[in-house]
Coordinates of C-alpha atoms in Angstrom, one line a residue:
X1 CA 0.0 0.0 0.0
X2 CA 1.3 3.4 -1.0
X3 CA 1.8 5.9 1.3
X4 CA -0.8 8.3 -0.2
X5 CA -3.5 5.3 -0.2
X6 CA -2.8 4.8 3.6
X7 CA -3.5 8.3 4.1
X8 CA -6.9 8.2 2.1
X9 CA -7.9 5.3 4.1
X10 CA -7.2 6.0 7.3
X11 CA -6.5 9.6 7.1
X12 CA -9.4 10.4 9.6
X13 CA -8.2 7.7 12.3
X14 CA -4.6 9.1 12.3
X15 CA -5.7 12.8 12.4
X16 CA -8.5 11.3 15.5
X17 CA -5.1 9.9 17.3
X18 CA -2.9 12.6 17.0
X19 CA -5.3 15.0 18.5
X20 CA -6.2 12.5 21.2
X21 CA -2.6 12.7 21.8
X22 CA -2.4 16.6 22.0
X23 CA -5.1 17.3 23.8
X24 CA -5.9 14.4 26.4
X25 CA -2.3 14.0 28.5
X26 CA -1.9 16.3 30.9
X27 CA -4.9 18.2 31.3
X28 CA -4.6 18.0 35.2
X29 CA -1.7 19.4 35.1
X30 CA -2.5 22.8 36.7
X31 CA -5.2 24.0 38.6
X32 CA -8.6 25.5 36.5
X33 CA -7.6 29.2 36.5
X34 CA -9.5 31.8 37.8
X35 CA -12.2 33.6 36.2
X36 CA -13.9 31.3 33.8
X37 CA -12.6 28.0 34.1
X38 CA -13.1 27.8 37.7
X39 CA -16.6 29.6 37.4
X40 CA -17.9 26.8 34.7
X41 CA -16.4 24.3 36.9
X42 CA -17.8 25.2 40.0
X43 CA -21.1 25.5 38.1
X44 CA -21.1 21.8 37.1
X45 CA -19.8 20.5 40.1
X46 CA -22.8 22.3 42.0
X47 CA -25.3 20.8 39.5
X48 CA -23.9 17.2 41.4
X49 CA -24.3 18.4 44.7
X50 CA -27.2 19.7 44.4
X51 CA -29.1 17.6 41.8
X52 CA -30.6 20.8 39.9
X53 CA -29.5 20.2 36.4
X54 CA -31.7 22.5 34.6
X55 CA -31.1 25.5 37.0
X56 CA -27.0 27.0 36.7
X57 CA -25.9 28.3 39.9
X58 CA -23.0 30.1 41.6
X59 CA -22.3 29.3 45.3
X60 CA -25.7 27.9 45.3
X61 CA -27.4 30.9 43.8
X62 CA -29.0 31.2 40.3
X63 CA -25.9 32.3 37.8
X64 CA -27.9 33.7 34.6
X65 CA -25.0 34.3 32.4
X66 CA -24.9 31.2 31.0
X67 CA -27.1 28.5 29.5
X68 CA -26.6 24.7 30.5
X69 CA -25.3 23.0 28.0
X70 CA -21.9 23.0 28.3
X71 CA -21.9 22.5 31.9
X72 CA -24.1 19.5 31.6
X73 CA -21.0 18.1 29.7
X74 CA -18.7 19.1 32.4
X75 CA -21.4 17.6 35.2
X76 CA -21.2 14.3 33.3
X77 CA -17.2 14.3 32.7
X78 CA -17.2 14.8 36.9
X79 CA -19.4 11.9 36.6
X80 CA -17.3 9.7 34.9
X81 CA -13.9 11.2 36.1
X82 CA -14.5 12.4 39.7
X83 CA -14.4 16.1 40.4
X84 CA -11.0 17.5 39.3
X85 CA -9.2 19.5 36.7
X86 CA -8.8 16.8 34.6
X87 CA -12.8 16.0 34.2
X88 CA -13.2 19.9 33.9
X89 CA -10.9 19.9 30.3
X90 CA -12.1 17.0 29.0
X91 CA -15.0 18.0 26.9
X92 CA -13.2 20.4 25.5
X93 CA -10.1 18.0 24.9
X94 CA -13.2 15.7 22.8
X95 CA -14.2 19.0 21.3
X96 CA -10.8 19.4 19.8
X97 CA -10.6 16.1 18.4
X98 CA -13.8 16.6 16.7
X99 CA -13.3 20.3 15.7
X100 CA -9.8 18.8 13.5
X101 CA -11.9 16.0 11.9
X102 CA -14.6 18.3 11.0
X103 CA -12.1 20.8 9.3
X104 CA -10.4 17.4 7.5
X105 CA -14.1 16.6 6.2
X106 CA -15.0 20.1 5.2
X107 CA -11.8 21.2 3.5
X108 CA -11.7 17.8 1.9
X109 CA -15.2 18.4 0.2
X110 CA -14.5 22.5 -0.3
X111 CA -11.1 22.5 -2.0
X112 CA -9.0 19.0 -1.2
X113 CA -7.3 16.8 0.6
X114 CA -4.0 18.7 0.6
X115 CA -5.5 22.0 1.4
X116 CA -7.3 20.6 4.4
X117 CA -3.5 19.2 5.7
X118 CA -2.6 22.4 5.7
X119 CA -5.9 23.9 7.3
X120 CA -5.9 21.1 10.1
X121 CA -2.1 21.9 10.5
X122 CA -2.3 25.6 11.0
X123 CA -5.5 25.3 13.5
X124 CA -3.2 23.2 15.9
X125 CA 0.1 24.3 15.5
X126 CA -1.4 28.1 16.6
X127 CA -0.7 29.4 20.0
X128 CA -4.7 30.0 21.3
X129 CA -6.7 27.6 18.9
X130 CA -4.7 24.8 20.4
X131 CA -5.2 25.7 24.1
X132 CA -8.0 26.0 23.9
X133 CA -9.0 22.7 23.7
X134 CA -6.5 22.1 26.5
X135 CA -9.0 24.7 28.8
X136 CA -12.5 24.2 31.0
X137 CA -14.3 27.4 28.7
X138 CA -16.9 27.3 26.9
X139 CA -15.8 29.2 23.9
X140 CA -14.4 25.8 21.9
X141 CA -17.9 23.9 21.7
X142 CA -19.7 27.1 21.3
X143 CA -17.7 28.1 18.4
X144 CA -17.5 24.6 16.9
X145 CA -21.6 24.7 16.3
X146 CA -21.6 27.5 14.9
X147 CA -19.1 27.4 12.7
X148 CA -20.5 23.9 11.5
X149 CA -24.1 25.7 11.4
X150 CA -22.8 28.1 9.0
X151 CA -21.0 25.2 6.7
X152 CA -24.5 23.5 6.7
X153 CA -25.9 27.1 5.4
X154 CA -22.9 27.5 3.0
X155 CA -24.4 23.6 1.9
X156 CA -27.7 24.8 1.3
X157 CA -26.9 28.2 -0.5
X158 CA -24.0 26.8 -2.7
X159 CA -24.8 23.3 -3.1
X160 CA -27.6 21.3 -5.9
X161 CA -30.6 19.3 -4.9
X162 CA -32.4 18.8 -1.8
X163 CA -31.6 22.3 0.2
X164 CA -33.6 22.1 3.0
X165 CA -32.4 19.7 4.9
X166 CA -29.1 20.8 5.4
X167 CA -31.2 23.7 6.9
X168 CA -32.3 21.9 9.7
X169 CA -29.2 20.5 10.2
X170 CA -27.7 24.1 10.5
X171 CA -30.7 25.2 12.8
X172 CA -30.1 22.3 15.2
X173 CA -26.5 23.4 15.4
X174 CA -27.1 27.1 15.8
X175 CA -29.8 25.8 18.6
X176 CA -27.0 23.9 20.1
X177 CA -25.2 26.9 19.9
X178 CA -27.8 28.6 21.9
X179 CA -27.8 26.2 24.4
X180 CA -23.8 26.1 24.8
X181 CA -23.6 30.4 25.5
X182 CA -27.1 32.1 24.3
X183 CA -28.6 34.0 21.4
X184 CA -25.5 35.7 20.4
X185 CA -24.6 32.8 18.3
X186 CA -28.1 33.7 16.1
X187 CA -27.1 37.1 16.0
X188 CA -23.1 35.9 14.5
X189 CA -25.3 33.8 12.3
X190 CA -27.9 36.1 10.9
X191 CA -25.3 39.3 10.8
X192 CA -23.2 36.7 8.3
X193 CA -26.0 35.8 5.8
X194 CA -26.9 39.7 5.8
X195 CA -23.5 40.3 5.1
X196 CA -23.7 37.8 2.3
X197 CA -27.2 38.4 0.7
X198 CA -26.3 41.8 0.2
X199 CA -23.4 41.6 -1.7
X200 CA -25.0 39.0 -3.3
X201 CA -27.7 41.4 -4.5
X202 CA -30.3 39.3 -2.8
X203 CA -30.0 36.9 -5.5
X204 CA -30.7 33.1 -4.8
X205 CA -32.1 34.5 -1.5
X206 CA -33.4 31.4 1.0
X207 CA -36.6 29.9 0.4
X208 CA -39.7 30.5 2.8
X209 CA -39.0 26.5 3.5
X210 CA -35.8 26.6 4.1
X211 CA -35.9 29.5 6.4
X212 CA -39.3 27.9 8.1
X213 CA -37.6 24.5 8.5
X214 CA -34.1 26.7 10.2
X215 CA -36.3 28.7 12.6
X216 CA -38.3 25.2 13.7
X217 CA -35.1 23.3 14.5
X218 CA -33.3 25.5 15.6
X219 CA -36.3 26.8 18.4
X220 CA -36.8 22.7 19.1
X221 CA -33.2 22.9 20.4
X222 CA -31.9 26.3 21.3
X223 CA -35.9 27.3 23.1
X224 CA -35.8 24.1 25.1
X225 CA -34.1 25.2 28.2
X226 CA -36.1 28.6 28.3
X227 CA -39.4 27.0 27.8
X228 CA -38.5 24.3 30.7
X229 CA -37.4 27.3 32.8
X230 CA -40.7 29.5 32.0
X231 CA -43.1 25.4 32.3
X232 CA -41.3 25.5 35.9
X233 CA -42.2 28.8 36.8
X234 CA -39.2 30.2 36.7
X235 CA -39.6 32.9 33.6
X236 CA -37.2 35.2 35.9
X237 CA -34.3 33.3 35.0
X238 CA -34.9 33.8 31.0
X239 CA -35.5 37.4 32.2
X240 CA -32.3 38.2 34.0
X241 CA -30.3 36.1 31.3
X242 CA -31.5 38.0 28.7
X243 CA -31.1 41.6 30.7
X244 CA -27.5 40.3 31.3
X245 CA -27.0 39.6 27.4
X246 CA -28.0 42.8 26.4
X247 CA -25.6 44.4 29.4
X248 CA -22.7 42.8 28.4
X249 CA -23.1 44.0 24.8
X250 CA -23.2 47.5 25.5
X251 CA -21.1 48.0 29.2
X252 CA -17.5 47.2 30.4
X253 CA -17.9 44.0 32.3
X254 CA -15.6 43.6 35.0
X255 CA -13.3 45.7 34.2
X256 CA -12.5 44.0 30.8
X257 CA -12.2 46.7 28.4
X258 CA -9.8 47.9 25.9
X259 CA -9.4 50.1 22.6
X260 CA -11.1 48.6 19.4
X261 CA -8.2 47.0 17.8
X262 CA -7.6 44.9 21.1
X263 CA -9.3 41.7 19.2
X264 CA -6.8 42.7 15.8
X265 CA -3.8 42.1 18.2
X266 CA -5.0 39.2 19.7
X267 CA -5.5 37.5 16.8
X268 CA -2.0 38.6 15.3
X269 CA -0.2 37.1 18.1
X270 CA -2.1 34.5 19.6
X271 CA -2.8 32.7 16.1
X272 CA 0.8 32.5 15.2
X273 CA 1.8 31.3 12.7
X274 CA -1.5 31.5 11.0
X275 CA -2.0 35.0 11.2
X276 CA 0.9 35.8 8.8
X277 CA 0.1 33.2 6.2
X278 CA -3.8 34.6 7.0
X279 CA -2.9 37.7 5.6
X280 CA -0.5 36.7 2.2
X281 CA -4.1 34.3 1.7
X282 CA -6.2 37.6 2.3
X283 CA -4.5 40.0 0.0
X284 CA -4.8 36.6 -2.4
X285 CA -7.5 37.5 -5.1
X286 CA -7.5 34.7 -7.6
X287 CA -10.0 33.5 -9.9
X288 CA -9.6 29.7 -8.5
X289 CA -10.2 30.2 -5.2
X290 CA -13.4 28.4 -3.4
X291 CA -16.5 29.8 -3.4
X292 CA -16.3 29.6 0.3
X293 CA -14.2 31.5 0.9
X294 CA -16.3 34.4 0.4
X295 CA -18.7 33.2 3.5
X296 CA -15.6 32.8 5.5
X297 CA -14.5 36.3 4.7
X298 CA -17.4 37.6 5.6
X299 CA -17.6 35.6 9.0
X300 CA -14.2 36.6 9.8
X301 CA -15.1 40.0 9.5
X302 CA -18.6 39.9 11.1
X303 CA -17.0 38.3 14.6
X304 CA -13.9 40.9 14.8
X305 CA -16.1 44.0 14.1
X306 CA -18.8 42.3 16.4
X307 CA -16.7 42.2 19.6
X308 CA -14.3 45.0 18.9
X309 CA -17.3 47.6 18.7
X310 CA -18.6 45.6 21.9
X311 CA -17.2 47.2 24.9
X312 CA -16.4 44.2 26.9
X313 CA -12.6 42.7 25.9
X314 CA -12.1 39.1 26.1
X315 CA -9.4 37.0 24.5
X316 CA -11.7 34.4 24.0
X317 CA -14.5 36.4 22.5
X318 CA -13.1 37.0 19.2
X319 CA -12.0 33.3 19.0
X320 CA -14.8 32.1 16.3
X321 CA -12.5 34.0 14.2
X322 CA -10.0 30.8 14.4
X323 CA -11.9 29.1 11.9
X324 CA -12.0 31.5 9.0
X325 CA -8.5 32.7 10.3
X326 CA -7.1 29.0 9.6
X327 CA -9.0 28.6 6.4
X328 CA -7.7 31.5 4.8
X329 CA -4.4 31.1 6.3
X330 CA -4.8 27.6 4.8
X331 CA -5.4 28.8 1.3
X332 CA -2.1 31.2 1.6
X333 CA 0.3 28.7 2.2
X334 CA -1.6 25.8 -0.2
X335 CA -1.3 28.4 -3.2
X336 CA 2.4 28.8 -2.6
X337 CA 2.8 24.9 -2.4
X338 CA 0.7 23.8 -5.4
X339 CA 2.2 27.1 -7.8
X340 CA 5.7 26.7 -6.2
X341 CA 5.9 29.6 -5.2
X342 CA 8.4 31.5 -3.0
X343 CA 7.5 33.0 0.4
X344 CA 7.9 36.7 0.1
X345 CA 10.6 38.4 1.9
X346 CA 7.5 40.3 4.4
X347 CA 6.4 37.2 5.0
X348 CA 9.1 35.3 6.3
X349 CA 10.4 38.6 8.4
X350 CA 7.0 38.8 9.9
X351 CA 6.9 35.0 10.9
X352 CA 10.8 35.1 12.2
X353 CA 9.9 38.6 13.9
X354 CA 7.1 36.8 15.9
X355 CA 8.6 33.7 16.4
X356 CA 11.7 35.0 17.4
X357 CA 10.1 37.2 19.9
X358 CA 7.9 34.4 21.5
X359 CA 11.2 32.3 21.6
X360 CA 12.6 35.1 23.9
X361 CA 9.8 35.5 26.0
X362 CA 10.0 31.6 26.4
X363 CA 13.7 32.2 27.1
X364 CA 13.5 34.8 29.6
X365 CA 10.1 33.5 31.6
X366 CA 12.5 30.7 33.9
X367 CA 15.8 33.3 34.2
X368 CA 13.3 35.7 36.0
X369 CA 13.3 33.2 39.1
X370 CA 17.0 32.9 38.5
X371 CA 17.4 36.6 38.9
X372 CA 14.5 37.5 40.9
X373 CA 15.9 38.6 43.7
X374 CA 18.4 41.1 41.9
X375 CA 15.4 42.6 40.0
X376 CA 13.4 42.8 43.5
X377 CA 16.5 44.5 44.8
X378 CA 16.5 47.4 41.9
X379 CA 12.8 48.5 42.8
X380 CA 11.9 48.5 39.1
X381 CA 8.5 46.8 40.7
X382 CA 6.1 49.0 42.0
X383 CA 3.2 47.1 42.7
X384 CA 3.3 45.0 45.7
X385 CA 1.2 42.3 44.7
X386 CA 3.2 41.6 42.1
X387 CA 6.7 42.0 44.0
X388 CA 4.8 39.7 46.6
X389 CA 3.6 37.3 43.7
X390 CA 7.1 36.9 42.2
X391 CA 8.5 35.9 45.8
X392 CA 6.7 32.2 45.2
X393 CA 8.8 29.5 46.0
X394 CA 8.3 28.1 42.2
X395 CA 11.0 25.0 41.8
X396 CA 12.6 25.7 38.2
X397 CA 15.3 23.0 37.1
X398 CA 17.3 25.3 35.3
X399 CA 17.1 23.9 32.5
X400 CA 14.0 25.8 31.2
X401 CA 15.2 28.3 29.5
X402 CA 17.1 26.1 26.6
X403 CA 13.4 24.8 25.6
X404 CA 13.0 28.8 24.7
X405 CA 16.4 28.9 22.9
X406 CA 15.8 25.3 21.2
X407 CA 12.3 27.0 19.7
X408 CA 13.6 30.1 18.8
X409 CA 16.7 28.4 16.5
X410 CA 14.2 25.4 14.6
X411 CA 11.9 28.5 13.8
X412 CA 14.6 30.7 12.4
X413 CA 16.5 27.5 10.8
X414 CA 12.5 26.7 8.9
X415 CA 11.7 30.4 8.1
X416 CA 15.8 30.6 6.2
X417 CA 15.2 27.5 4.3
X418 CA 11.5 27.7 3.4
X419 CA 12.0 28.4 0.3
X420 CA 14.8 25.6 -0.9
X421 CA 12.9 22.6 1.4
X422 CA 9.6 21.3 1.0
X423 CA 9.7 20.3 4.3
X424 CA 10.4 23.7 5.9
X425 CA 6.7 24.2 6.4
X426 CA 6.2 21.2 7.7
X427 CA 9.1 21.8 10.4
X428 CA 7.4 25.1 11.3
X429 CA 4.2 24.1 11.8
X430 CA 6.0 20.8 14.0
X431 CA 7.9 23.0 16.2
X432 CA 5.2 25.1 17.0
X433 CA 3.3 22.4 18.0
X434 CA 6.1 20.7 20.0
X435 CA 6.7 24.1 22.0
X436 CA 2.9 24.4 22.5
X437 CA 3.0 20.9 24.5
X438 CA 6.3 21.4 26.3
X439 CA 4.5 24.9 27.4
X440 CA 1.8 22.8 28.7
X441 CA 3.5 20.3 30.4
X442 CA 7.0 22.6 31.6
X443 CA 5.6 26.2 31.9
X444 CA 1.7 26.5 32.7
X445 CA 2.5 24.7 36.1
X446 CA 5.1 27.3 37.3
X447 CA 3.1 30.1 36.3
X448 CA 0.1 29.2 37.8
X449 CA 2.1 28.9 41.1
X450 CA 3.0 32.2 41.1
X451 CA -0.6 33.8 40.2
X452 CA -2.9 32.0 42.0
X453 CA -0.6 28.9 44.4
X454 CA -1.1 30.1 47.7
X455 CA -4.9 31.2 47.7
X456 CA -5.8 27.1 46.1
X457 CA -3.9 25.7 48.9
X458 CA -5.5 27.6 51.3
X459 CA -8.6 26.9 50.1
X460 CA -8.1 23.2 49.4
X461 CA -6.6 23.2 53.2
X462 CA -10.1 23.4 54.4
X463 CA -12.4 21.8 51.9
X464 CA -13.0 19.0 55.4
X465 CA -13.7 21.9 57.7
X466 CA -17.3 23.1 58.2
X467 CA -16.7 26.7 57.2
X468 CA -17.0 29.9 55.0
X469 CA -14.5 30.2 52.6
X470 CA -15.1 34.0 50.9
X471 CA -12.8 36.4 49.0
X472 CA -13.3 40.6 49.3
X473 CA -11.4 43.6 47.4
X474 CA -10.8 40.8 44.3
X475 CA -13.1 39.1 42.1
X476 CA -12.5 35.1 42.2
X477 CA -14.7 31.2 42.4
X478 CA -11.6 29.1 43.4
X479 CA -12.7 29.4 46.8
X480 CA -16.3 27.8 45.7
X481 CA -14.5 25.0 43.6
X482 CA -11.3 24.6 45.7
X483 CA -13.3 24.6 49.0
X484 CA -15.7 21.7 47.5
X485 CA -18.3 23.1 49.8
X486 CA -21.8 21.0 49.9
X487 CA -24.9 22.5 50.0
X488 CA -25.5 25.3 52.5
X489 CA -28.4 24.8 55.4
X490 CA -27.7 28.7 55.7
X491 CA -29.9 31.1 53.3
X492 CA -27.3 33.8 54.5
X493 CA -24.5 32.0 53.2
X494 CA -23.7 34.7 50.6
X495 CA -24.3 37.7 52.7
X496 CA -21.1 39.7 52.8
X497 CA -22.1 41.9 55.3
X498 CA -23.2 38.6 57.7
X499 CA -20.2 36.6 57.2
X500 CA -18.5 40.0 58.0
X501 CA -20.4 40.9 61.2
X502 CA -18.8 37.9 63.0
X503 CA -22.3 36.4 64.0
X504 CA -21.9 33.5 61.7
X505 CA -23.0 30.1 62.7
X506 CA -19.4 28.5 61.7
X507 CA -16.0 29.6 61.4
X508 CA -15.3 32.6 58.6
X509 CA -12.1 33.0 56.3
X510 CA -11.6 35.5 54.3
X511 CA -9.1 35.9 51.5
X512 CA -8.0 39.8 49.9
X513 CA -5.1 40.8 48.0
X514 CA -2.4 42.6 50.5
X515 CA -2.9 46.2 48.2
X516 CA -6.4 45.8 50.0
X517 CA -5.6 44.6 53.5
X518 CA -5.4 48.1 55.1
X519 CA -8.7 48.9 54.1
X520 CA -10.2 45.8 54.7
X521 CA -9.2 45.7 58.3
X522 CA -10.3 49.0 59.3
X523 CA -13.5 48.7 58.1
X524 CA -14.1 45.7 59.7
X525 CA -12.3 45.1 62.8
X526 CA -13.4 41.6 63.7
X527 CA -10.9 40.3 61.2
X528 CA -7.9 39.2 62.2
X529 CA -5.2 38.1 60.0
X530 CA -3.6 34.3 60.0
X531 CA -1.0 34.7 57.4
X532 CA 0.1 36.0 54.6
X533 CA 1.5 34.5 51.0
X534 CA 2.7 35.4 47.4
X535 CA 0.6 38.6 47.9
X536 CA -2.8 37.2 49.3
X537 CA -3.5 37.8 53.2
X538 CA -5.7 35.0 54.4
X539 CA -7.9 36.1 57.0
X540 CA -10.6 35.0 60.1
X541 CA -13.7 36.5 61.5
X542 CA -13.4 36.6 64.9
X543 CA -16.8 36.3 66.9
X544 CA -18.3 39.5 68.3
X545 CA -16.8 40.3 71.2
X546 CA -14.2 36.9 71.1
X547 CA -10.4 37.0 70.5
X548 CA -9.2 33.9 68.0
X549 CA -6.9 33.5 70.7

């Protein structure tokens, strides 16, 4: 058997195993990090303790930001795996497996088999498409059904024959969609056929059946939660989810904003080294390109204008923009293989300027342990949470740093020869992967020592004693998940104000941030401090008129 009829036979089991082998080992290797993955954690972990599945809730109190979906796959991985970090990634570990098979499939039947090596190679071998399917957020399954529900429309606009049924297959993925995060998916989805109908001059516009049979499948999934919720009697929770959808388009949330080209930048780095071939497969106009790529154009452009004009700045938020991102990026580098081409010069000084410059950042990150104490000694650190969070006793092996220099000299040695090898691509898009992993499994650990070590341990420390665990002056859910509290016999058990007044029924602990320990104690002066750590003071409310003594 040839080598290229291997590949056609078992091309989707090999591309199934290697992804199983990227994403599965060592998701437990660091703690959930604080906001998101802890928050979506700690929401399916509640929905075992307290047997409410169709009801999300935070510290045991309704959480309408969110619909269930994704945490019912996280509930059922905690199921299956116990409750850990481990069972927290692993949906999105299967997502990633499916999400490469799915871009094999449809870049197979859009342009062909080479072109979707490439696309499958650029999704994983970027920096933020391929953690996140190492993460516990939502974004990855979210984006996934959508981006699928949009292939189905592209199906049913482009393709001959029977056209309504791959509408109802993109309404039940939009409705999944729906489920996974809310109705912003059917706004991504119905700003990207405007988009598209009107440069299309309205022509070969959707039938009244086609649209009739989307709306009907995609309400039987995406309406099923809300019209549980509102059957229950419980049309308040579809109320404030809805209020908080429409809040978090128009206000700063949590102090996550930025300018408008935050989401440009983001992309431009954290999709390296896609972004660069991205743009040579932009500027790109050829007469022999795919008629999709028009639709993913347009859905490119629809996401990053979306969620730069919204005022809330997340990384993740602009991250549906992977898919066309890759696709195009895709198209760049297959049009330079199949027309032998060379790699203009811009091109391969932006991909050594970026790679070069993530190599020295890779370098640098252990030699700041090695040297910490020199730069703590210059004062060049001003804040003191941060001089207090770079005092963490972090063990480094000294070794670290070569991994940086080893990355840096493969990318530069790929990007000088990538126009005499064939395989200097391929080496490119190999190393980045290989320095993605060794990130996961050498540097995530370390640096999640330093940002969030001490408070986790502290918390973990009393997940046997009946107590409150409960952070002020800082926003955080590692002391919900961490504290693997069970259900409270206390209605007060949120109260700030009651778990501050020191007539609690059990023993309070209190975490801050020492920039706000000052202010903390004066206003409240049954609190007492126990210790402190890497910048976080760890506190106890005394009981009125008792000394902890």
């Amino acid at each position: 058997m040839s080598e290229s009829s291997f590949w056609h036979k078992y091309s989707y089991w090999i591309i199934a195993i290697g992804a199983a082998c990227l994403f599965l080992p060592y998701l437990g290797a660091a703690h959930l990090f604080d906001w998101d993955e802890i928050n979506f954690a700690e929401a399916a972990r509640e929905m075992i303790v307290s047997g409410e599945y169709s009801r999300v809730q935070i510290n045991y109190q309704a959480f309408q930001e969110k619909p269930p979906l994704f945490f019912w796959l996280q509930a059922l991985s905690m199921q299956v795996f116990g409750v850990n970090e481990w069972a927290a990634r692993f949906p999105n570990a299967v997502c990633g497996i499916i999400s490469l098979l799915c871009l094999y499939r449809v870049g197979s039947r859009w342009v062909d088999i080479h072109f979707a090596q490439w696309w499958v190679g650029l999704y994983v071998a970027s920096l933020l498409p391929h953690f996140y399917f190492k993460s516990g957020i939502i974004d990855p399954w979210f984006n996934l059904f959508i981006f699928l529900g949009i292939v189905f429309l592209v199906k049913a606009q482009e393709g001959e024959g029977q056209k309504t049924r791959p509408m109802i297959y993109s309404g039940l993925l939009i409705g999944a969609a729906i489920m996974t995060k809310g109705p912003v998916a059917l706004l991504i989805y119905g700003l990207v056929y405007a988009v598209f109908a009107i440069i299309n001059r309205f022509r070969d516009f959707l039938s009244w059946q086609q649209i009739f049979a989307f709306t009907l499948s995609t309400l039987a999934v995406g309406g099923s939660w809300f019209l549980v919720e509102v059957l229950r009697g419980r049309a308040e929770v579809i109320q404030e989810f809805i209020i908080y959808q429409i809040r978090l388009l128009q206000t700063q949330d949590a102090g996550h904003g930025g300018p408008f080209f935050y989401h440009f930048i983001v992309l431009l780095l954290g999709c390296f080294p896609a972004s660069l071939f991205f743009i040579y497969g932009y500027r790109r106009q050829l007469s022999d390109q795919p008629a999709s790529m028009r639709w993913m154009k347009i859905l490119f452009w629809v996401v990053l204008l979306l969620f730069s004009l919204v005022r809330t700045k997340i990384v993740h938020y602009s991250s549906l923009c992977y898919f066309p991102l890759t696709f195009i990026a895709a198209w760049g580098i297959y049009h330079l293989k199949t027309k032998e081409q060379h790699f203009p010069a811009w091109l391969r000084w932006g991909l050594g300027s970026i790679g070069v410059s993530l190599a020295i950042i890779f370098t640098a990150l252990p030699l700041v342990d090695k040297f910490k104490a020199d730069i703590l000694a210059s004062n060049l650190i001003k804040d003191p949470f941060a001089t207090a969070i770079l005092q963490a006793d972090v063990y480094w092996g000294g070794w670290e740093w070569l991994l940086g220099l080893a990355f840096g000299l493969v990318i530069m040695v790929s990007i000088i020869l990538i126009n005499r090898k064939a395989w200097a691509p391929l080496v490119l898009l190999a190393t980045c992967v290989l320095g993605l992993e060794l990130m996961t499994i050498v540097y995530i650990p370390k640096v999640e020592q330093y940002t969030q070590g001490a408070p986790i341990a502290f918390y973990e420390s009393k997940q046997e004693e009946d107590c409150y665990l409960h952070t002020v002056g800082f926003k955080s859910y590692a002391h919900l998940f961490y504290g693997q509290k069970s259900l409270p016999n206390n209605p007060r058990h949120a109260d700030e104000q009651w778990l501050l007044s020191g007539a609690a029924d059990k023993p309070v602990y209190i975490v801050t941030k020492n920039i706000r320990k000052e202010e903390w104690l004066s206003w409240h002066p049954l609190l007492e401090v126990m210790y402190e750590e890497n910048g976080f003071v760890f506190m106890q409310v005394r009981e009125e008129g008792h000394s902890l003594d």
